[in-house]
PDB file of C-alpha atoms and ligand atoms in Angstrom:
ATOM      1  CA  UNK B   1     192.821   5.054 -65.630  1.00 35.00           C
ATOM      2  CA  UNK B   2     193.435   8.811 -66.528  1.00 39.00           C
ATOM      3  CA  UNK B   3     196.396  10.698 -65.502  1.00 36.00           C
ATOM      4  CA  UNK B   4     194.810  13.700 -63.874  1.00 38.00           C
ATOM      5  CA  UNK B   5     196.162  17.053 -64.250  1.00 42.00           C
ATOM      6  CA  UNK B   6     198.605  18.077 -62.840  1.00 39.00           C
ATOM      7  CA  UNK B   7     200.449  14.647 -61.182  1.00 40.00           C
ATOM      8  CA  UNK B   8     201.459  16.513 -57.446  1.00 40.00           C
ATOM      9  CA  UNK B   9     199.966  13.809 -55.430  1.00 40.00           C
ATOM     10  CA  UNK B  10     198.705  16.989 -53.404  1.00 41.00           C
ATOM     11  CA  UNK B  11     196.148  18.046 -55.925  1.00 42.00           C
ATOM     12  CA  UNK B  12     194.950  14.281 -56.743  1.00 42.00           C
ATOM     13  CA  UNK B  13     194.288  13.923 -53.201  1.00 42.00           C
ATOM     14  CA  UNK B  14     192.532  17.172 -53.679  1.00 47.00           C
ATOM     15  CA  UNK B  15     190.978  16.341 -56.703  1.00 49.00           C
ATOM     16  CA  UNK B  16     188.154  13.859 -55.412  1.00 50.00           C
ATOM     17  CA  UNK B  17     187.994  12.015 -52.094  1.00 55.00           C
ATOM     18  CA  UNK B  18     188.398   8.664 -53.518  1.00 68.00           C
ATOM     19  CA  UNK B  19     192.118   8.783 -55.049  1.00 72.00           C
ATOM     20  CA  UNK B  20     194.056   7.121 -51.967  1.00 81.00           C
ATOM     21  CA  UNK B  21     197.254   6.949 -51.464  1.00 83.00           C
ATOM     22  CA  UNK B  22     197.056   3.434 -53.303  1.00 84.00           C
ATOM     23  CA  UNK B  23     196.361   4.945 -56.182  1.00 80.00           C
ATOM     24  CA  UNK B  24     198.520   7.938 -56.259  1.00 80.00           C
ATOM     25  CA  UNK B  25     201.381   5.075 -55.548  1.00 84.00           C
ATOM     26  CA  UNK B  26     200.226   3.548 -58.377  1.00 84.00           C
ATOM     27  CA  UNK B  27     200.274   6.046 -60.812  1.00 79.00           C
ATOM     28  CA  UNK B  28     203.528   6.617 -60.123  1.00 82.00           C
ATOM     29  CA  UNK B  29     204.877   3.132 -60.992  1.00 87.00           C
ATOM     30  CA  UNK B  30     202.907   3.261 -63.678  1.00 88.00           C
ATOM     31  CA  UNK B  31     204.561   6.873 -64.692  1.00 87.00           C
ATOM     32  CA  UNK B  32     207.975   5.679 -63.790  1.00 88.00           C
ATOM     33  CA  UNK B  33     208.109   2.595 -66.225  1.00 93.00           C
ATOM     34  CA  UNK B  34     206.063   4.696 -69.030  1.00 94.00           C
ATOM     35  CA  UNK B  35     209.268   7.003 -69.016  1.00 95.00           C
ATOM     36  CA  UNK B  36     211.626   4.324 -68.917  1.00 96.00           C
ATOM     37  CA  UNK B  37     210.807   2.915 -71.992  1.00 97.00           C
ATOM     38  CA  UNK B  38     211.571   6.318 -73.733  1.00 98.00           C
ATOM     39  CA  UNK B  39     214.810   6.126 -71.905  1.00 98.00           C
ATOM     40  CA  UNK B  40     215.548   2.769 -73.690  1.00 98.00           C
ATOM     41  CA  UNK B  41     214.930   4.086 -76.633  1.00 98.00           C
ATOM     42  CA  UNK B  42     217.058   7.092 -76.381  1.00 98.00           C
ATOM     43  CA  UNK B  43     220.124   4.646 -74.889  1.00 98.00           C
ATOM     44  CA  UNK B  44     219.669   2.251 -78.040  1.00 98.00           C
ATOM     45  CA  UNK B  45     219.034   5.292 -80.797  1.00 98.00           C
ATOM     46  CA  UNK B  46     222.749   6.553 -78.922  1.00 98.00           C
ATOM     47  CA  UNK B  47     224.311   3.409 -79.133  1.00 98.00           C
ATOM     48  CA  UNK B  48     223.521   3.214 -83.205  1.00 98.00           C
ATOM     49  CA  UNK B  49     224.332   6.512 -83.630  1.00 97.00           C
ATOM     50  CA  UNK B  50     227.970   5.953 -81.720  1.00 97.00           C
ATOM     51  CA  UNK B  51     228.329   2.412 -83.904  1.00 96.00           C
ATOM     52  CA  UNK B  52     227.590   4.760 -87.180  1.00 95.00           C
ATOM     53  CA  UNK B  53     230.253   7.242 -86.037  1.00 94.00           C
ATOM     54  CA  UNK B  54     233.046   4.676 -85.347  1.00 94.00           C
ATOM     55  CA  UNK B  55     232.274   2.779 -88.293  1.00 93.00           C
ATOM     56  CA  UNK B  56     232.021   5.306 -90.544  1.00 90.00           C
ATOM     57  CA  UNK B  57     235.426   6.819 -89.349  1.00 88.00           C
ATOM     58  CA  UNK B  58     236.945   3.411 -89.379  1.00 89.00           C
ATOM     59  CA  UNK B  59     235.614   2.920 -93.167  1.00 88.00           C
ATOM     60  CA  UNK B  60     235.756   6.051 -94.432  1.00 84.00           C
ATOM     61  CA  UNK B  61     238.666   7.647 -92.325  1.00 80.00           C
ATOM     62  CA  UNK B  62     236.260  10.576 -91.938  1.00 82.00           C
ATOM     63  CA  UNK B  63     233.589  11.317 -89.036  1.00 87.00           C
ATOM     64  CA  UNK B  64     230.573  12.634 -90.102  1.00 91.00           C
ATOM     65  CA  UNK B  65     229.183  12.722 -86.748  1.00 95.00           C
ATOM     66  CA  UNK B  66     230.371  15.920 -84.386  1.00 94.00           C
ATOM     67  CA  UNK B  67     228.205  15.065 -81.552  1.00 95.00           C
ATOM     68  CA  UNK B  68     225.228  14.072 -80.021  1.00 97.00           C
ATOM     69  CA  UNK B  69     223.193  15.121 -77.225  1.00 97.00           C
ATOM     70  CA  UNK B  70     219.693  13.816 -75.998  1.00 98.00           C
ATOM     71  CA  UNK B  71     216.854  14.560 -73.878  1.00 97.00           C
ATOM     72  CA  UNK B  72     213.642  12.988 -71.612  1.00 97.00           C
ATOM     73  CA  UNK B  73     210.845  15.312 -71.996  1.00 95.00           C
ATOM     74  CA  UNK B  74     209.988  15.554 -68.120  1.00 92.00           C
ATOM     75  CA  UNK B  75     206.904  14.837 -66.734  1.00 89.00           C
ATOM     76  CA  UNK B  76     205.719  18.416 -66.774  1.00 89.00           C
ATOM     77  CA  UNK B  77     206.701  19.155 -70.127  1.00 92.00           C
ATOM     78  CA  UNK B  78     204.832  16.339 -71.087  1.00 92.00           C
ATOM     79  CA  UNK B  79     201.382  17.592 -69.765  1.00 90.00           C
ATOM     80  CA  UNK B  80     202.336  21.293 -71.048  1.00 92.00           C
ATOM     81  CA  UNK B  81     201.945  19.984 -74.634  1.00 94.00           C
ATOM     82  CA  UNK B  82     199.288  18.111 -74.146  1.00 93.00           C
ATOM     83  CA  UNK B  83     197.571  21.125 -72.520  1.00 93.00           C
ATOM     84  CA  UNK B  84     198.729  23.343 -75.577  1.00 96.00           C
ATOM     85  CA  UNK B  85     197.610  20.803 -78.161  1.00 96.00           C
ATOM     86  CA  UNK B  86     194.898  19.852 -76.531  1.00 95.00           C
ATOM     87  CA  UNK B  87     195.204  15.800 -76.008  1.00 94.00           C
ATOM     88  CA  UNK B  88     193.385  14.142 -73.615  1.00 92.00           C
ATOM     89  CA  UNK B  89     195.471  13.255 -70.301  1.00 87.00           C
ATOM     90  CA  UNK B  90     196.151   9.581 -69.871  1.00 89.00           C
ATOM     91  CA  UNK B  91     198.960   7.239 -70.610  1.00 92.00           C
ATOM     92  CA  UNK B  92     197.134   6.199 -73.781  1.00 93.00           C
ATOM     93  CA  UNK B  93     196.658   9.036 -75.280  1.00 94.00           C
ATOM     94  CA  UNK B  94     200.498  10.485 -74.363  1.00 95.00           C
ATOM     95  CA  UNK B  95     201.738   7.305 -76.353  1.00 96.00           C
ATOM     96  CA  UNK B  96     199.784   8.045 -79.183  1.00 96.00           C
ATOM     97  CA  UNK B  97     199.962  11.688 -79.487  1.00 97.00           C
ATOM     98  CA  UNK B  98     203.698  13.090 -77.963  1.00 97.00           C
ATOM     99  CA  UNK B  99     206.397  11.476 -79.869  1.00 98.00           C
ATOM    100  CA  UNK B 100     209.173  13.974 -78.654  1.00 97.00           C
ATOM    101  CA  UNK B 101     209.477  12.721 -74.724  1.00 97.00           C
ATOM    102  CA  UNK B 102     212.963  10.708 -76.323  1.00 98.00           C
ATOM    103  CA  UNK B 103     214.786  13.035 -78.032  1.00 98.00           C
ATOM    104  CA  UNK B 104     217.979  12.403 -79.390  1.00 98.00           C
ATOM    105  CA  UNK B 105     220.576  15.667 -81.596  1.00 98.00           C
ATOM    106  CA  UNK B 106     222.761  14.364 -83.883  1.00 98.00           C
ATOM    107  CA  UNK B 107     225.137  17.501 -85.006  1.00 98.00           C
ATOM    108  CA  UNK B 108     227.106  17.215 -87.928  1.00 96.00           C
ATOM    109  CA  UNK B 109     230.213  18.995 -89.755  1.00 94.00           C
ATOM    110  CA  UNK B 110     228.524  19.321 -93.383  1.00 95.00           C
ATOM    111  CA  UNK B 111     225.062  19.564 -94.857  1.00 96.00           C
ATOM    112  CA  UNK B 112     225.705  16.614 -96.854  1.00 95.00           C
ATOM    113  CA  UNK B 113     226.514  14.419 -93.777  1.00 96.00           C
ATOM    114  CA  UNK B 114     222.956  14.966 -92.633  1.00 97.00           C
ATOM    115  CA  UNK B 115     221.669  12.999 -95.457  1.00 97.00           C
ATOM    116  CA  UNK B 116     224.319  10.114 -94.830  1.00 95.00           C
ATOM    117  CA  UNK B 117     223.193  10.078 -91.406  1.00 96.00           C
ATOM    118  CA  UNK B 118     219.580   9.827 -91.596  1.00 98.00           C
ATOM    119  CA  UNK B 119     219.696   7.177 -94.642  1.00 97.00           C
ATOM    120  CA  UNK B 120     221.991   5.102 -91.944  1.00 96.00           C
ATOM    121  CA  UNK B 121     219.522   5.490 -89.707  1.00 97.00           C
ATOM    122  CA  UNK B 122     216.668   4.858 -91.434  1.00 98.00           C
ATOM    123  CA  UNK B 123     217.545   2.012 -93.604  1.00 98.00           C
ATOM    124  CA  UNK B 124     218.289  -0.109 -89.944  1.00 98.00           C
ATOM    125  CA  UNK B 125     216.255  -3.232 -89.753  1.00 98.00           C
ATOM    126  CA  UNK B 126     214.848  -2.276 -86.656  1.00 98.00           C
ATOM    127  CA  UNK B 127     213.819   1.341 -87.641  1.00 98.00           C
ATOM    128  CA  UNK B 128     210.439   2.766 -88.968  1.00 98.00           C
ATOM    129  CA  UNK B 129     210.516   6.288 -89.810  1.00 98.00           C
ATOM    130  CA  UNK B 130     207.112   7.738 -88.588  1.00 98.00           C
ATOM    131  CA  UNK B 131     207.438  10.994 -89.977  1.00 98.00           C
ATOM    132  CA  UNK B 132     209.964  13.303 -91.805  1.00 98.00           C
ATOM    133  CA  UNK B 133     209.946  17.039 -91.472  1.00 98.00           C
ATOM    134  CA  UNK B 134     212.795  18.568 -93.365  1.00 98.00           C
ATOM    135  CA  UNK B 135     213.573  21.683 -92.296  1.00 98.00           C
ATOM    136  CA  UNK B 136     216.269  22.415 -94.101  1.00 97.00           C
ATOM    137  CA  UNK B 137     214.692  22.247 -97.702  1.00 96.00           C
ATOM    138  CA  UNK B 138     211.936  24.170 -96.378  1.00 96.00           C
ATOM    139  CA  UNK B 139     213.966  26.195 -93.717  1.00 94.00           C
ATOM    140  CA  UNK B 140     211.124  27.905 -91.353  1.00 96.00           C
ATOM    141  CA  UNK B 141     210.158  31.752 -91.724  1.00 93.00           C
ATOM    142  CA  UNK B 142     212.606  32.492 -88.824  1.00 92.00           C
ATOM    143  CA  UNK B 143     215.466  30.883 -90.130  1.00 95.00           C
ATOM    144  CA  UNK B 144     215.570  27.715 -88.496  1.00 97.00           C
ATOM    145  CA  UNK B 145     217.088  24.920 -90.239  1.00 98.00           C
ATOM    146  CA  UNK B 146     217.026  20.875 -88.987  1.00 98.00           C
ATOM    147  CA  UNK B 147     216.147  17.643 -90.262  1.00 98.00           C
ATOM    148  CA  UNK B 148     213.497  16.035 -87.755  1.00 98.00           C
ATOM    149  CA  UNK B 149     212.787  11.831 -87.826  1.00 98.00           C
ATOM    150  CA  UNK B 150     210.255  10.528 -86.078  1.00 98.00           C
ATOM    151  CA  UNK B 151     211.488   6.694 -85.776  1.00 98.00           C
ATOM    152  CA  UNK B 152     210.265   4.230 -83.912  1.00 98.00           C
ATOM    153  CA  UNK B 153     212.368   2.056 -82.229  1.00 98.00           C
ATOM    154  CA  UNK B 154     211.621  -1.481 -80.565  1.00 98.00           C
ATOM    155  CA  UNK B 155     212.659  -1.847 -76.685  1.00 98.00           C
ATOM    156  CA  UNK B 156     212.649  -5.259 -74.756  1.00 98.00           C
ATOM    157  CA  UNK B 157     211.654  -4.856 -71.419  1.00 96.00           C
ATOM    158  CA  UNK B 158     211.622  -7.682 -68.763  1.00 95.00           C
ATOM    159  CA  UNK B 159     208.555  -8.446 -69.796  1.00 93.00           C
ATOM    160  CA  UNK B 160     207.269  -7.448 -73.153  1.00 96.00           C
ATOM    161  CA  UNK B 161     208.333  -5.516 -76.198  1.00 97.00           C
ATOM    162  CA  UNK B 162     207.497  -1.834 -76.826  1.00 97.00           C
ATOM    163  CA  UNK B 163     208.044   0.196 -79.791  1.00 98.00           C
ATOM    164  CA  UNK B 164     208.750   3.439 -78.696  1.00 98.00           C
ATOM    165  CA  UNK B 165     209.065   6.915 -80.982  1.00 98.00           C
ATOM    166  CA  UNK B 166     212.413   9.420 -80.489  1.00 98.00           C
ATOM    167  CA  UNK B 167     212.400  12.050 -82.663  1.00 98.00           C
ATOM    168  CA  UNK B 168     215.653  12.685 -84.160  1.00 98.00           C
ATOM    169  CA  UNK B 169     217.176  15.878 -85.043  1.00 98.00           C
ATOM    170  CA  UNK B 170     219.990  16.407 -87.308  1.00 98.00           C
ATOM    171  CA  UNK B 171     221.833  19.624 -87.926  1.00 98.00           C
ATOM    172  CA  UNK B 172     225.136  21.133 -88.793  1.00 98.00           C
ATOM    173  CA  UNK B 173     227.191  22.712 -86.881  1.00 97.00           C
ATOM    174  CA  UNK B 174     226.083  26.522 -87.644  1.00 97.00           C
ATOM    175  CA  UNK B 175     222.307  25.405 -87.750  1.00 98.00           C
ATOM    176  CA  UNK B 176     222.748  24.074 -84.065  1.00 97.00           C
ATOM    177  CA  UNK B 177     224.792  27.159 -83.050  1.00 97.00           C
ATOM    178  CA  UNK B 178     222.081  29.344 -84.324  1.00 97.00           C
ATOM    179  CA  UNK B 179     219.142  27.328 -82.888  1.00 97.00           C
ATOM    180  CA  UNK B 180     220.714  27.180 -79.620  1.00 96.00           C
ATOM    181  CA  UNK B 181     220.829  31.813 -79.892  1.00 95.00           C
ATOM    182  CA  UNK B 182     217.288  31.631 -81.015  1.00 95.00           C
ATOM    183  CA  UNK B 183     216.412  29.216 -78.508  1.00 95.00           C
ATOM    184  CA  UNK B 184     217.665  31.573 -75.566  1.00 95.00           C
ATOM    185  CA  UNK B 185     216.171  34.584 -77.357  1.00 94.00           C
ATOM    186  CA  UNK B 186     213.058  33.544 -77.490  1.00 93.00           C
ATOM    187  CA  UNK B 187     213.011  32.483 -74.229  1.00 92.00           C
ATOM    188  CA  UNK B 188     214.299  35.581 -72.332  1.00 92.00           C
ATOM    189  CA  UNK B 189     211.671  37.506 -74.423  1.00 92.00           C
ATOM    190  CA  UNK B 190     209.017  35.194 -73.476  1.00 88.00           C
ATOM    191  CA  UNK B 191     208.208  34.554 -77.399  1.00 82.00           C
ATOM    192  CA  UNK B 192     207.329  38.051 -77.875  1.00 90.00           C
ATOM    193  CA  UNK B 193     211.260  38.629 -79.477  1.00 89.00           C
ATOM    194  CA  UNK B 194     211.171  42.473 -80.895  1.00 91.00           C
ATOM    195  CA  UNK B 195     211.024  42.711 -84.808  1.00 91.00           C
ATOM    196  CA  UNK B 196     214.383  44.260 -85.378  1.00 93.00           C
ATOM    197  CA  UNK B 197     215.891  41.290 -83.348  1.00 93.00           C
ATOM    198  CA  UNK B 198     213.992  38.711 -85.549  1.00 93.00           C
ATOM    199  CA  UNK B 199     215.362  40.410 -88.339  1.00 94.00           C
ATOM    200  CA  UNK B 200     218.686  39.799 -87.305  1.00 95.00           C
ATOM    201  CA  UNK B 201     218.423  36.119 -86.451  1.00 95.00           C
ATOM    202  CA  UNK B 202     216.930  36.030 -90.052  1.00 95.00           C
ATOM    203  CA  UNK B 203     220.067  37.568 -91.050  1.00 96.00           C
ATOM    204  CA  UNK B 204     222.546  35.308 -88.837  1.00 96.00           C
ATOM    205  CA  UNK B 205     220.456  32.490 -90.198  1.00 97.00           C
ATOM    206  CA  UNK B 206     221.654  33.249 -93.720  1.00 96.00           C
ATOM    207  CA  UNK B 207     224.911  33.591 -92.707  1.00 97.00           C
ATOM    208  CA  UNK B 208     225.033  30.310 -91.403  1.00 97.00           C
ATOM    209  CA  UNK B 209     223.773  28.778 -94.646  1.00 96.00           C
ATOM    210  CA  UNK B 210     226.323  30.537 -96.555  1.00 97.00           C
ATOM    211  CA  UNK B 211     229.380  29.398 -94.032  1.00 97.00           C
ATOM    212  CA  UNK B 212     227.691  25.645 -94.670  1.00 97.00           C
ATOM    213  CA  UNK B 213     228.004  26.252 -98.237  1.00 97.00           C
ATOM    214  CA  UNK B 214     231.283  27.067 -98.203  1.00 97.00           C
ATOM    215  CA  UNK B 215     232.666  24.636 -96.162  1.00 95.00           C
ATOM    216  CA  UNK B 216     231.005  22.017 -98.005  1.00 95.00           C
ATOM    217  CA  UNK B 217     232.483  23.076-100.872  1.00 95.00           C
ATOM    218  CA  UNK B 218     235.960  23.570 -99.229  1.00 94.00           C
ATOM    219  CA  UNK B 219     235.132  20.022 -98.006  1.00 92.00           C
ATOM    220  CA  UNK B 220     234.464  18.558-101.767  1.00 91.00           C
ATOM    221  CA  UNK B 221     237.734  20.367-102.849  1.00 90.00           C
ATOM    222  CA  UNK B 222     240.019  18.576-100.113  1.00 85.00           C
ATOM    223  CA  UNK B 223     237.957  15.257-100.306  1.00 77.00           C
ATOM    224  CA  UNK B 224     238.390  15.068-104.648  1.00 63.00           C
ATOM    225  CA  UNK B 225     242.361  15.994-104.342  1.00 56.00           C
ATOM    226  CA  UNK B 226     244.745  13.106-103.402  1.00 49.00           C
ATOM    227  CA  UNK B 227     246.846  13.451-100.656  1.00 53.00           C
ATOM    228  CA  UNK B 228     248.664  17.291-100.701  1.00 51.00           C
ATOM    229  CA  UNK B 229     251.483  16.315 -99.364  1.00 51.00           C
ATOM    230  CA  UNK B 230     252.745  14.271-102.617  1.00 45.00           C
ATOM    231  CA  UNK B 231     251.727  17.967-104.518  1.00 44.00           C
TER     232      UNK B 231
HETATM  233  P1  GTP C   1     206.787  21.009 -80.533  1.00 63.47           P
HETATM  234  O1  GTP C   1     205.388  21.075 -80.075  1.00 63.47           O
HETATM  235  O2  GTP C   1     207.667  22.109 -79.994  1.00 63.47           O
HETATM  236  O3  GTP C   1     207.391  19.668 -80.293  1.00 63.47           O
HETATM  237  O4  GTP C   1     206.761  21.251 -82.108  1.00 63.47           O
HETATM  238  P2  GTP C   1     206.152  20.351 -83.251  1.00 63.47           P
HETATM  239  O5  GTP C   1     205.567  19.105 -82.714  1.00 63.47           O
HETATM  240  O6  GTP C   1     205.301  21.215 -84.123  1.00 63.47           O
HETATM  241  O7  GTP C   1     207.462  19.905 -84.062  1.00 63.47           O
HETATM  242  P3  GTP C   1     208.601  20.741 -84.777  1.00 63.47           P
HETATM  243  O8  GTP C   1     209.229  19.773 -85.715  1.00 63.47           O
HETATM  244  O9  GTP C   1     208.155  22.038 -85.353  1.00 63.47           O
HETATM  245  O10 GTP C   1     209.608  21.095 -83.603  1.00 63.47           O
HETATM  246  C1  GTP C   1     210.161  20.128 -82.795  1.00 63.47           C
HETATM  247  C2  GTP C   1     211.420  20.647 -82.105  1.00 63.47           C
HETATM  248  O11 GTP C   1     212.307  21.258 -83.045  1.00 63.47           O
HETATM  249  C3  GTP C   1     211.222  21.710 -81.065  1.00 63.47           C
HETATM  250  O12 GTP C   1     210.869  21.155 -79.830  1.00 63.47           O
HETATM  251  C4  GTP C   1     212.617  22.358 -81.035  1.00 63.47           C
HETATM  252  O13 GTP C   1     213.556  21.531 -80.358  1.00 63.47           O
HETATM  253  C5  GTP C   1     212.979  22.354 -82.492  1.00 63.47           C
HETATM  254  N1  GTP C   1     212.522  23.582 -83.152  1.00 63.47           N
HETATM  255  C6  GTP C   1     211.486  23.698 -84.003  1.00 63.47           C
HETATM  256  N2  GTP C   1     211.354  24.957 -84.416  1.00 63.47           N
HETATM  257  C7  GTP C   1     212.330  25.676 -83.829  1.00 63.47           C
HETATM  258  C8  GTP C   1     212.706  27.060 -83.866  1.00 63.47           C
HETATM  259  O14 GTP C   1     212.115  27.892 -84.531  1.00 63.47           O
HETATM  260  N3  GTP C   1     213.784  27.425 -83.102  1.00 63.47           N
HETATM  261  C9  GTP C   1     214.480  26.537 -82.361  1.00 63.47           C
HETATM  262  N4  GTP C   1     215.525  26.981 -81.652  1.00 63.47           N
HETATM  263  N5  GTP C   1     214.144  25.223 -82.301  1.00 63.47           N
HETATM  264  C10 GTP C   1     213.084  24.801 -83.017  1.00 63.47           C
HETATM  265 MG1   MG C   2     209.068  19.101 -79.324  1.00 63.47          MG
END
């Protein structure tokens, strides 16, 4: 079965004569426990994440982890990519080809937790990393900086066992404040942001690297330095 374009049940009834209102009903389950799965996947990748963070402070007296935020890729969004990447439109293929309908933000205090986080993460039992895109080694022209994870995750469902891809973010602080500007930028300008104001998010971009420098390095001073009371 494809998943005709776009899913209004209006336009598949328009679409040929012989998709009833069977099928259109259908679809729909069959849409409605496609997505569910990715919303497994985003509740366990949360629940690891929040294990991690408690852990870690209860271990290490520190938390790495600032906080977290997550997001379904909605229906729409989902067919928009495929449109502008070209994939064919049916469940099938949208398994194969999106991996970013679960996405889960992990936003840390220093650069070095980033590291910490995604070895955690990927040296789980459960995890396979799918692909690694390290944006922060390789920042992108613009400025952006991120670590992104493709994992994939498995989910039991009533019935069977999925494995599911989230893509998994991880930023600091500053890198998350200043993808969040860009972000709003680019959308009030429609993507066609004016040069000067591109130059300037290059320029806040290497401001934010320098303010992660430095408070990784005020970081390493306090963390090397016993306890300064006692000094
Ligand atoms: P998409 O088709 O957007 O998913 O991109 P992609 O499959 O080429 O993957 P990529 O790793 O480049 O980007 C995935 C996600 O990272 C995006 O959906 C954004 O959330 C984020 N991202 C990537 N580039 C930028 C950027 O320049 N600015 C901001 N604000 N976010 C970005
Ligand atoms: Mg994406």
């Amino acid at each position: 079965r494809t998943w005709h374009s776009p899913t209004s049940e209006a336009s598949l009834s328009e679409s040929g004569a012989s998709v009833g209102v069977e099928d259109v009903r259908f679809l729909r389950e069959q849409l409605v426990d496609f997505m569910l799965g990715y919303k497994f996947a985003i509740d366990e990748i949360i629940t690891k994440i929040n294990i991690l963070r408690e852990d870690f402070n209860h271990t290490n007296e520190y938390n790495p982890i600032e906080h977290i935020n997550s997001r379904l890729k909605s229906p729409e969004s989902v067919l928009e990519k495929c449109r502008r990447k070209n994939y064919r439109m049916d469940l099938a293929s949208i398994r194969d080809n999106v991996l970013d309908i679960a996405g889960v933000r992990v936003v840390c205090s220093f650069i070095s937790d980033i590291a910490k986080i995604r070895d955690m993460l990927v040296g789980q039992q459960d995890i396979t990393l799918l692909a690694e895109r390290d944006y922060i080694t390789n920042r992108k022209p613009n400025g952006y900086q991120s670590l992104h994870l493709i994992v994939s995750i498995p989910v039991f469902r009533s019935n069977r066992t999925d494995n599911v891809p989230v893509e998994i973010q991880i930023r600091t602080i500053a890198m998350d404040f200043w993808a969040s500007l860009e972000h709003k930028i680019y959308y009030k300008y429609r993507g066609a942001v004016p040069p000067n104001l591109l130059s300037e998010l290059t320029n806040a971009a290497e401001a934010a690297t320098h303010l992660d420098e430095k408070m990784e390095a005020l970081h390493r001073l306090v963390d090397h330095t016993s306890d300064p009371g006692s000094r």
